Amino acid sequence: MTTILQQFAQAITQGNVEVIDLSHTLQARTSVINLPPQYGQTAPFRLEEISNFDQRGPNWYWNNFSCGEHTGTHFDAPVHWITGKDYPDGATDTISVQKFIAPACVIDVSDRVKENEDFLLTVADVEAWEAKHGRIPAGAWVLMRTGWSTRALTDGFLNEREDGGHSPGPHADVPEFLAMERDVIGFGTEPVGTDAGQAYAFAKPFPCHHTMHGNNKFGLSSLANLDRLPPTGAVLITPPLKIKRGSGSPCRVLALVER
Ligand code: MN
């Protein structure tokens, strides 16, 4: 008799379960969000060589690095937002580790984003996806596939104009639907943040941050390789760094997909 874990380990070894990297490479050129000048700003990723097999360390290579918690492919914890700040289990070090493994539903709107950089995913779009693929299960991630990750390391990633960033995200009604009606674990996207670039100007600003974190839900942003995931059936592994009262962290997001 083989146990579930033995079967799983064998499936990984034999390639029947593929491991897909949903993360971009962290580097100095990794885009970080720019806030209006009156606010504090996140630092870009910085790497500083300590030694590289030289007089500073003849047999070892290593670096110091620094960055904001919300840099590159990263995890948003509930305490990131004012609506989620008091959850005792809402920081990177206090979230139950069980929650870092969860199934994913992938909603592909990449064709519509080609026509509209400010495309907003609506509840009707989510319901149309469900009519085809089944109801989003409680505890699942919902990932918005837009093709935006192909813009990484270009100006088109932040896509900033006079009035701020222009990138796709959820319509204001979607986070409430996903949190309250579907009890998802979180919402994930390819652009720099989970909310659309223009979400600061919505009647209810930053609805994804406001509502998801207010309901102790998570976020993932700057995801890559969503085109390699099936609409249902993938399992995500998303542990952020265990920063004390961290509001998030860069994350090596992995997806397991059966072949
Ligand atoms: Mn973030």
mmCIF file of C-alpha atoms and ligand atoms in Angstrom:
data_model
loop_
_atom_site.group_PDB
_atom_site.id
_atom_site.type_symbol
_atom_site.label_atom_id
_atom_site.label_comp_id
_atom_site.label_asym_id
_atom_site.label_seq_id
_atom_site.Cartn_x
_atom_site.Cartn_y
_atom_site.Cartn_z
ATOM 1 C CA MET A 1 0.000 0.000 0.000
ATOM 2 C CA THR A 2 1.265 3.443 -0.815
ATOM 3 C CA THR A 3 0.177 6.491 1.071
ATOM 4 C CA ILE A 4 -1.134 9.662 -0.559
ATOM 5 C CA LEU A 5 2.182 11.385 0.130
ATOM 6 C CA GLN A 6 4.202 8.537 -1.367
ATOM 7 C CA GLN A 7 2.018 8.632 -4.488
ATOM 8 C CA PHE A 8 2.445 12.396 -4.616
ATOM 9 C CA ALA A 9 6.247 12.208 -4.288
ATOM 10 C CA GLN A 10 6.344 9.605 -7.046
ATOM 11 C CA ALA A 11 4.122 11.740 -9.283
ATOM 12 C CA ILE A 12 6.536 14.679 -8.859
ATOM 13 C CA THR A 13 9.576 12.491 -9.587
ATOM 14 C CA GLN A 14 7.979 10.910 -12.646
ATOM 15 C CA GLY A 15 6.603 14.187 -13.967
ATOM 16 C CA ASN A 16 2.947 13.223 -13.685
ATOM 17 C CA VAL A 17 2.640 16.278 -11.486
ATOM 18 C CA GLU A 18 4.457 19.240 -12.982
ATOM 19 C CA VAL A 19 5.775 22.095 -10.830
ATOM 20 C CA ILE A 20 5.319 25.469 -12.525
ATOM 21 C CA ASP A 21 7.075 28.626 -11.362
ATOM 22 C CA LEU A 22 4.613 31.541 -11.197
ATOM 23 C CA SER A 23 7.297 34.007 -10.054
ATOM 24 C CA HIS A 24 9.353 36.625 -11.855
ATOM 25 C CA THR A 25 13.072 36.906 -11.084
ATOM 26 C CA LEU A 26 13.800 39.604 -8.489
ATOM 27 C CA GLN A 27 16.312 42.135 -9.803
ATOM 28 C CA ALA A 28 17.137 45.835 -9.669
ATOM 29 C CA ARG A 29 14.902 46.418 -12.713
ATOM 30 C CA THR A 30 11.855 44.810 -11.073
ATOM 31 C CA SER A 31 9.066 47.406 -11.256
ATOM 32 C CA VAL A 32 7.682 48.692 -7.972
ATOM 33 C CA ILE A 33 4.560 50.769 -7.558
ATOM 34 C CA ASN A 34 4.906 54.565 -7.409
ATOM 35 C CA LEU A 35 2.541 56.300 -4.987
ATOM 36 C CA PRO A 36 1.622 60.005 -5.066
ATOM 37 C CA PRO A 37 4.576 62.047 -3.670
ATOM 38 C CA GLN A 38 2.953 62.834 -0.303
ATOM 39 C CA TYR A 39 3.131 59.155 0.673
ATOM 40 C CA GLY A 40 6.017 56.922 1.724
ATOM 41 C CA GLN A 41 7.551 55.005 -1.165
ATOM 42 C CA THR A 42 8.552 51.376 -1.485
ATOM 43 C CA ALA A 43 12.233 50.715 -2.209
ATOM 44 C CA PRO A 44 13.223 48.760 -5.309
ATOM 45 C CA PHE A 45 15.035 45.433 -5.035
ATOM 46 C CA ARG A 46 18.721 45.945 -4.329
ATOM 47 C CA LEU A 47 21.519 43.401 -4.305
ATOM 48 C CA GLU A 48 24.888 44.178 -2.712
ATOM 49 C CA GLU A 49 27.702 41.706 -3.103
ATOM 50 C CA ILE A 50 29.396 40.715 0.165
ATOM 51 C CA SER A 51 32.053 38.548 -1.456
ATOM 52 C CA ASN A 52 32.518 36.653 -4.688
ATOM 53 C CA PHE A 53 35.460 34.225 -4.274
ATOM 54 C CA ASP A 54 37.788 37.170 -3.720
ATOM 55 C CA GLN A 55 39.720 38.833 -0.886
ATOM 56 C CA ARG A 56 36.392 39.568 0.846
ATOM 57 C CA GLY A 57 35.701 35.824 1.010
ATOM 58 C CA PRO A 58 37.969 33.540 -1.001
ATOM 59 C CA ASN A 59 35.737 30.464 -0.929
ATOM 60 C CA TRP A 60 32.264 31.920 -0.808
ATOM 61 C CA TYR A 61 29.804 34.026 -2.786
ATOM 62 C CA TRP A 62 26.908 35.816 -1.112
ATOM 63 C CA ASN A 63 24.886 39.041 -1.173
ATOM 64 C CA ASN A 64 22.922 41.378 1.018
ATOM 65 C CA PHE A 65 19.562 42.229 -0.452
ATOM 66 C CA SER A 66 16.877 44.740 0.408
ATOM 67 C CA CYS A 67 13.457 45.583 -0.941
ATOM 68 C CA GLY A 68 9.950 46.559 0.059
ATOM 69 C CA GLU A 69 7.653 43.771 1.216
ATOM 70 C CA HIS A 70 5.527 44.306 -1.903
ATOM 71 C CA THR A 71 8.207 43.819 -4.543
ATOM 72 C CA GLY A 72 8.061 41.556 -7.586
ATOM 73 C CA THR A 73 5.891 38.465 -7.392
ATOM 74 C CA HIS A 74 4.570 38.828 -3.871
ATOM 75 C CA PHE A 75 2.016 37.857 -1.247
ATOM 76 C CA ASP A 76 -0.356 40.432 0.312
ATOM 77 C CA ALA A 77 -1.305 39.640 3.914
ATOM 78 C CA PRO A 78 -4.544 40.965 5.469
ATOM 79 C CA VAL A 79 -2.693 43.369 7.829
ATOM 80 C CA HIS A 80 -1.468 45.245 4.722
ATOM 81 C CA TRP A 81 -4.784 47.131 4.620
ATOM 82 C CA ILE A 82 -6.567 49.210 7.270
ATOM 83 C CA THR A 83 -9.606 46.940 6.969
ATOM 84 C CA GLY A 84 -7.544 43.854 7.882
ATOM 85 C CA LYS A 85 -5.068 45.369 10.343
ATOM 86 C CA ASP A 86 -6.501 43.754 13.477
ATOM 87 C CA TYR A 87 -6.617 40.116 12.373
ATOM 88 C CA PRO A 88 -4.386 38.251 14.853
ATOM 89 C CA ASP A 89 -3.761 35.623 12.155
ATOM 90 C CA GLY A 90 -3.362 38.158 9.347
ATOM 91 C CA ALA A 91 0.407 38.811 9.183
ATOM 92 C CA THR A 92 3.093 36.842 7.364
ATOM 93 C CA ASP A 93 4.252 35.248 10.631
ATOM 94 C CA THR A 94 0.799 34.512 12.067
ATOM 95 C CA ILE A 95 -1.168 33.177 9.069
ATOM 96 C CA SER A 96 -1.799 29.453 9.490
ATOM 97 C CA VAL A 97 0.716 27.654 7.263
ATOM 98 C CA GLN A 98 -2.115 25.379 6.109
ATOM 99 C CA LYS A 99 -3.385 28.339 4.099
ATOM 100 C CA PHE A 100 -0.234 28.440 1.988
ATOM 101 C CA ILE A 101 -1.394 25.421 -0.030
ATOM 102 C CA ALA A 102 -4.684 25.854 -1.891
ATOM 103 C CA PRO A 103 -6.344 25.087 -5.244
ATOM 104 C CA ALA A 104 -6.580 27.695 -7.980
ATOM 105 C CA CYS A 105 -9.271 28.763 -10.443
ATOM 106 C CA VAL A 106 -7.821 30.616 -13.436
ATOM 107 C CA ILE A 107 -10.034 33.062 -15.322
ATOM 108 C CA ASP A 108 -8.550 33.916 -18.716
ATOM 109 C CA VAL A 109 -9.400 37.407 -19.944
ATOM 110 C CA SER A 110 -6.182 37.966 -21.880
ATOM 111 C CA ASP A 111 -8.019 38.565 -25.182
ATOM 112 C CA ARG A 112 -10.107 41.324 -23.655
ATOM 113 C CA VAL A 113 -7.075 42.967 -22.028
ATOM 114 C CA LYS A 114 -5.433 43.181 -25.468
ATOM 115 C CA GLU A 115 -8.290 45.526 -26.433
ATOM 116 C CA ASN A 116 -8.498 47.416 -23.141
ATOM 117 C CA GLU A 117 -5.564 47.978 -20.756
ATOM 118 C CA ASP A 118 -8.022 49.121 -18.067
ATOM 119 C CA PHE A 119 -10.168 45.999 -18.402
ATOM 120 C CA LEU A 120 -12.152 45.191 -15.244
ATOM 121 C CA LEU A 121 -13.270 41.662 -14.480
ATOM 122 C CA THR A 122 -16.977 41.697 -13.556
ATOM 123 C CA VAL A 123 -19.154 39.366 -11.469
ATOM 124 C CA ALA A 124 -20.878 38.429 -14.746
ATOM 125 C CA ASP A 125 -17.483 37.319 -16.111
ATOM 126 C CA VAL A 126 -16.884 35.187 -13.008
ATOM 127 C CA GLU A 127 -20.344 33.648 -13.296
ATOM 128 C CA ALA A 128 -19.795 32.926 -16.999
ATOM 129 C CA TRP A 129 -16.543 31.152 -16.045
ATOM 130 C CA GLU A 130 -18.439 29.132 -13.408
ATOM 131 C CA ALA A 131 -21.098 28.114 -15.936
ATOM 132 C CA LYS A 132 -18.290 26.517 -17.941
ATOM 133 C CA HIS A 133 -15.945 25.203 -15.253
ATOM 134 C CA GLY A 134 -18.096 24.808 -12.147
ATOM 135 C CA ARG A 135 -18.559 26.788 -8.980
ATOM 136 C CA ILE A 136 -15.441 28.303 -7.404
ATOM 137 C CA PRO A 137 -14.847 26.188 -4.288
ATOM 138 C CA ALA A 138 -14.434 27.765 -0.852
ATOM 139 C CA GLY A 139 -10.776 28.153 0.014
ATOM 140 C CA ALA A 140 -9.610 28.444 -3.608
ATOM 141 C CA TRP A 141 -7.485 31.152 -5.168
ATOM 142 C CA VAL A 142 -9.016 33.044 -8.066
ATOM 143 C CA LEU A 143 -6.311 34.080 -10.514
ATOM 144 C CA MET A 144 -6.979 36.664 -13.211
ATOM 145 C CA ARG A 145 -5.012 35.720 -16.323
ATOM 146 C CA THR A 146 -4.396 38.799 -18.457
ATOM 147 C CA GLY A 147 -1.125 38.226 -20.309
ATOM 148 C CA TRP A 148 0.259 41.256 -18.435
ATOM 149 C CA SER A 149 3.324 39.327 -17.236
ATOM 150 C CA THR A 150 4.826 39.552 -20.752
ATOM 151 C CA ARG A 151 5.282 43.295 -20.069
ATOM 152 C CA ALA A 152 7.606 42.700 -17.098
ATOM 153 C CA LEU A 153 10.804 44.795 -17.178
ATOM 154 C CA THR A 154 9.226 47.245 -19.656
ATOM 155 C CA ASP A 155 7.501 50.611 -19.098
ATOM 156 C CA GLY A 156 4.295 48.914 -20.168
ATOM 157 C CA PHE A 157 4.183 46.966 -16.905
ATOM 158 C CA LEU A 158 3.316 49.934 -14.672
ATOM 159 C CA ASN A 159 1.926 51.642 -17.799
ATOM 160 C CA GLU A 160 1.864 55.023 -16.082
ATOM 161 C CA ARG A 161 0.305 58.182 -17.498
ATOM 162 C CA GLU A 162 -0.517 61.576 -15.995
ATOM 163 C CA ASP A 163 -3.444 60.023 -14.154
ATOM 164 C CA GLY A 164 -1.545 57.031 -12.785
ATOM 165 C CA GLY A 165 -1.162 53.386 -13.782
ATOM 166 C CA HIS A 166 -3.286 51.713 -16.422
ATOM 167 C CA SER A 167 -3.550 47.981 -15.830
ATOM 168 C CA PRO A 168 -6.396 45.478 -15.518
ATOM 169 C CA GLY A 169 -7.971 44.249 -12.297
ATOM 170 C CA PRO A 170 -11.248 43.301 -10.662
ATOM 171 C CA HIS A 171 -14.359 45.468 -10.916
ATOM 172 C CA ALA A 172 -15.405 46.929 -7.550
ATOM 173 C CA ASP A 173 -18.136 44.272 -7.100
ATOM 174 C CA VAL A 174 -15.902 41.242 -7.623
ATOM 175 C CA PRO A 175 -13.942 41.157 -4.329
ATOM 176 C CA GLU A 176 -17.171 41.256 -2.324
ATOM 177 C CA PHE A 177 -18.662 38.466 -4.433
ATOM 178 C CA LEU A 178 -15.545 36.307 -4.075
ATOM 179 C CA ALA A 179 -15.091 36.948 -0.351
ATOM 180 C CA MET A 180 -18.736 36.790 0.761
ATOM 181 C CA GLU A 181 -20.457 34.523 -1.783
ATOM 182 C CA ARG A 182 -17.576 32.160 -2.556
ATOM 183 C CA ASP A 183 -15.321 32.376 0.526
ATOM 184 C CA VAL A 184 -12.162 32.219 -1.609
ATOM 185 C CA ILE A 185 -8.735 32.314 0.028
ATOM 186 C CA GLY A 186 -7.509 35.181 -2.142
ATOM 187 C CA PHE A 187 -7.256 36.915 -5.504
ATOM 188 C CA GLY A 188 -4.178 36.870 -7.722
ATOM 189 C CA THR A 189 -3.163 38.973 -10.720
ATOM 190 C CA GLU A 190 -0.287 39.602 -13.142
ATOM 191 C CA PRO A 191 0.143 43.422 -12.813
ATOM 192 C CA VAL A 192 2.010 45.173 -9.971
ATOM 193 C CA GLY A 193 -0.943 44.991 -7.549
ATOM 194 C CA THR A 194 -4.208 43.107 -7.128
ATOM 195 C CA ASP A 195 -6.301 46.210 -7.832
ATOM 196 C CA ALA A 196 -6.550 47.794 -11.287
ATOM 197 C CA GLY A 197 -4.178 50.662 -12.065
ATOM 198 C CA GLN A 198 -7.031 53.182 -11.878
ATOM 199 C CA ALA A 199 -8.624 51.676 -8.739
ATOM 200 C CA TYR A 200 -7.542 54.651 -6.610
ATOM 201 C CA ALA A 201 -10.187 56.681 -8.478
ATOM 202 C CA PHE A 202 -13.066 54.202 -8.048
ATOM 203 C CA ALA A 203 -16.098 55.314 -5.997
ATOM 204 C CA LYS A 204 -14.895 52.677 -3.517
ATOM 205 C CA PRO A 205 -11.089 52.949 -3.908
ATOM 206 C CA PHE A 206 -8.888 49.836 -4.036
ATOM 207 C CA PRO A 207 -11.831 47.429 -3.655
ATOM 208 C CA CYS A 208 -9.677 44.306 -3.825
ATOM 209 C CA HIS A 209 -7.393 45.404 -0.992
ATOM 210 C CA HIS A 210 -10.280 46.910 0.994
ATOM 211 C CA THR A 211 -12.673 43.975 0.799
ATOM 212 C CA MET A 212 -10.389 40.959 0.489
ATOM 213 C CA HIS A 213 -8.120 41.980 3.378
ATOM 214 C CA GLY A 214 -11.133 43.183 5.365
ATOM 215 C CA ASN A 215 -12.365 39.588 5.159
ATOM 216 C CA ASN A 216 -8.970 38.104 6.097
ATOM 217 C CA LYS A 217 -8.292 37.076 2.488
ATOM 218 C CA PHE A 218 -4.958 37.223 0.680
ATOM 219 C CA GLY A 219 -3.531 38.668 -2.499
ATOM 220 C CA LEU A 220 -0.893 37.623 -5.013
ATOM 221 C CA SER A 221 0.451 39.984 -7.647
ATOM 222 C CA SER A 222 3.037 40.151 -10.421
ATOM 223 C CA LEU A 223 2.323 36.497 -11.171
ATOM 224 C CA ALA A 224 3.917 34.895 -14.248
ATOM 225 C CA ASN A 225 3.166 31.841 -16.369
ATOM 226 C CA LEU A 226 -0.581 31.788 -15.707
ATOM 227 C CA ASP A 227 -0.960 30.682 -19.345
ATOM 228 C CA ARG A 228 0.525 27.345 -18.274
ATOM 229 C CA LEU A 229 -2.264 26.631 -15.784
ATOM 230 C CA PRO A 230 -5.551 24.856 -16.503
ATOM 231 C CA PRO A 231 -8.795 26.695 -15.572
ATOM 232 C CA THR A 232 -9.188 24.318 -12.616
ATOM 233 C CA GLY A 233 -7.095 21.602 -11.007
ATOM 234 C CA ALA A 234 -3.854 23.414 -10.156
ATOM 235 C CA VAL A 235 -2.683 23.650 -6.547
ATOM 236 C CA LEU A 236 -0.694 26.714 -5.442
ATOM 237 C CA ILE A 237 2.091 26.858 -2.867
ATOM 238 C CA THR A 238 2.454 30.442 -1.624
ATOM 239 C CA PRO A 239 4.439 30.836 1.621
ATOM 240 C CA PRO A 240 5.673 34.415 2.182
ATOM 241 C CA LEU A 241 8.824 35.047 4.229
ATOM 242 C CA LYS A 242 8.127 34.774 7.949
ATOM 243 C CA ILE A 243 8.634 38.460 8.699
ATOM 244 C CA LYS A 244 7.420 39.491 12.150
ATOM 245 C CA ARG A 245 4.138 41.313 11.557
ATOM 246 C CA GLY A 246 4.985 41.382 7.860
ATOM 247 C CA SER A 247 2.343 42.897 5.570
ATOM 248 C CA GLY A 248 3.499 40.667 2.731
ATOM 249 C CA SER A 249 6.709 39.516 1.097
ATOM 250 C CA PRO A 250 8.244 38.487 -2.179
ATOM 251 C CA CYS A 251 7.082 34.945 -2.785
ATOM 252 C CA ARG A 252 8.266 32.031 -4.911
ATOM 253 C CA VAL A 253 4.769 31.030 -5.992
ATOM 254 C CA LEU A 254 4.642 27.457 -7.278
ATOM 255 C CA ALA A 255 1.772 25.672 -9.010
ATOM 256 C CA LEU A 256 1.309 21.901 -9.098
ATOM 257 C CA VAL A 257 -0.444 20.672 -12.231
ATOM 258 C CA GLU A 258 -1.360 17.091 -13.131
ATOM 259 C CA ARG A 259 -0.178 15.953 -16.537
HETATM 260 MN MN MN B 1 1.056 44.112 -2.533
#
